[in-house]
Amino acid sequence: MRYRRRSGHSIKNNTKDTRPANTSSTDPDALSPDIRSNLNHIRKTLGNSSDIVIREIPIEGEEEPYLAILYTDGLADQNIILESIMKAVAHIAKSSEKSHPDNSQPFDGKKILGDISLMNKEIQSINNYKKLFHSLLSGDTVFLVDGLDRGIAAGTRGWKDRGVTETSAENVVRGPREAFSESLRTNTAMIRRKIKDPNLWLETMQIGRITQTDIGIMYINGIVNEKIVQEVRTRLERIDVDGILESGYIEEFIQDKTLTPFPTIYNTERPDVIAAELLEGKIAILVDGTPFVLIVPALFVSFLHASEDYYQRADISSFLRMLRYLSIFISLLAPSLYVAITTFHHEMLPTRLLFGLAAQREQIPFPAFVEALLMELTFEILREAGVRLPKNIGSAISIVGTLVIGQAAVEAGIISAAMVIVVAITAISSFVLPSFNMSIAFRMLRFPLMALAGSFGLFGIFVGVTILILHLCSLRSFGVPYMSPFAPLIPEGQKDSILRLPHWMQLKRPRLVNKNNVKRRTSTPPQKSRE
């Protein structure tokens, strides 16, 4: 491309006449009209990093560059840069040579940026170093022109990611198999593919002084409660930390109560779950770099529902939900009830069963509480080891450890066979819960309840359960009662809590979560065929 200076002097001698005044005196972070000064500052700030590509394009016959193209190797898509960016620059050069064959066209930086902007879809103006570094290190390509104290960033993000794969933590028999990836833009696109409504709004911000992690807030305008949206914005804006690497960082900063084992923010890696929650009037928080998306507000019943409940028939879904609620009581209370009955309440057992348990425990040197504690701790260690070991040997270690250690402990007279059965049923019941976070909460509460059962019997269990229920009723998630629709009791909410009634009977959205556009559909029942 051939341009000539507005005068015949060199760049340094003609700076005052041809370029805007440098605003760095008032704003030290502002870009300078001198492109060489900007490039030196960028190289110094980035430590001359080898993955930062800076291409300088000088005017014919001049040593100083008039145009600089900057991008980060590995974050920017090379195909977009070569096919779009470089073609745009070549097109500008070719058109300028045809219109001014005598090299008489003056150096016009604004026209250059304008021509480049027309050749690219995603364009963002840059007037300070903060925006420049954020765009550059996010995968965008930055253009700087000599004589202008601003530049532009073209969207060329195209790093390698895991792509859309099948979910591994929330498997279903019937339903979509796709899961979120670590790319924020991919995740937002997957949600928009399911909800094609213009009222699905997305707000973005950056959190983390060093990481500058992109955070997205998605909600459906007209359905969501605006007060909750504002509360989410306020809590996110309060976060002042050097880095955000996963959505768990955000969860700890914005949750209502810290001193509780129960999760008050729901997370999932399934796009269909997020779409369903957005239709309920809830808010999704997406974090770049993780496939787990947060949902607020979160209710206790949300952690016991699976996405498959809405894909199966209502009777099948209701039966599976009742199994989950039964599994909660088994995983939480089975060891405690065994300890309390075998220690204090022998009269509650049939005579033959009592004699059989007494014969088994005759050679056991430990009381029932210590026996249960040893078995529960051993199983928790085996479960954690199975998670951390490589997949090829993790399952084998878990199976071998459970069978060999359990059988050897019974034969050695350390543990009774009945205790092994109780612990096995308890462990299996804990796997029924769809949410891993809620399962961990019940696993943790199992130990203090066993201590109360070993000390006070059934009375201790009743006291512990009462305290647990009162604690659950005191929790809130972004101002919404955690135990709704049970406490407070909402009759309309019972249609989708323990039981799931058919879709055509669920006319309204959750009242405490959503106060706008409450109706899902009209009350007209489905038409039956006439024969």
CSV table of C-alpha atoms in Angstrom, one decimal, residues 339-340 343-344 369 448-461:
chain,number,residue,atom,x,y,z
A,339,VAL,CA,-26.5,-47.6,65.9
A,340,ALA,CA,-29.4,-46.3,68.0
A,343,THR,CA,-27.3,-49.8,71.4
A,344,PHE,CA,-30.3,-48.5,73.2
A,369,PHE,CA,-20.9,-46.3,66.9
A,448,PRO,CA,-22.9,-36.0,63.5
A,449,LEU,CA,-26.2,-37.9,63.4
A,450,MET,CA,-24.3,-41.2,64.1
A,451,ALA,CA,-22.6,-39.4,67.1
A,452,LEU,CA,-26.0,-38.3,68.4
A,453,ALA,CA,-27.4,-41.8,67.9
A,454,GLY,CA,-24.5,-43.4,69.8
A,455,SER,CA,-24.9,-40.9,72.6
A,456,PHE,CA,-28.7,-40.5,73.1
A,457,GLY,CA,-30.3,-43.1,70.8
A,458,LEU,CA,-33.5,-42.2,68.9
A,459,PHE,CA,-33.9,-39.1,71.0
A,460,GLY,CA,-30.6,-37.8,69.7
A,461,ILE,CA,-31.6,-38.6,66.1
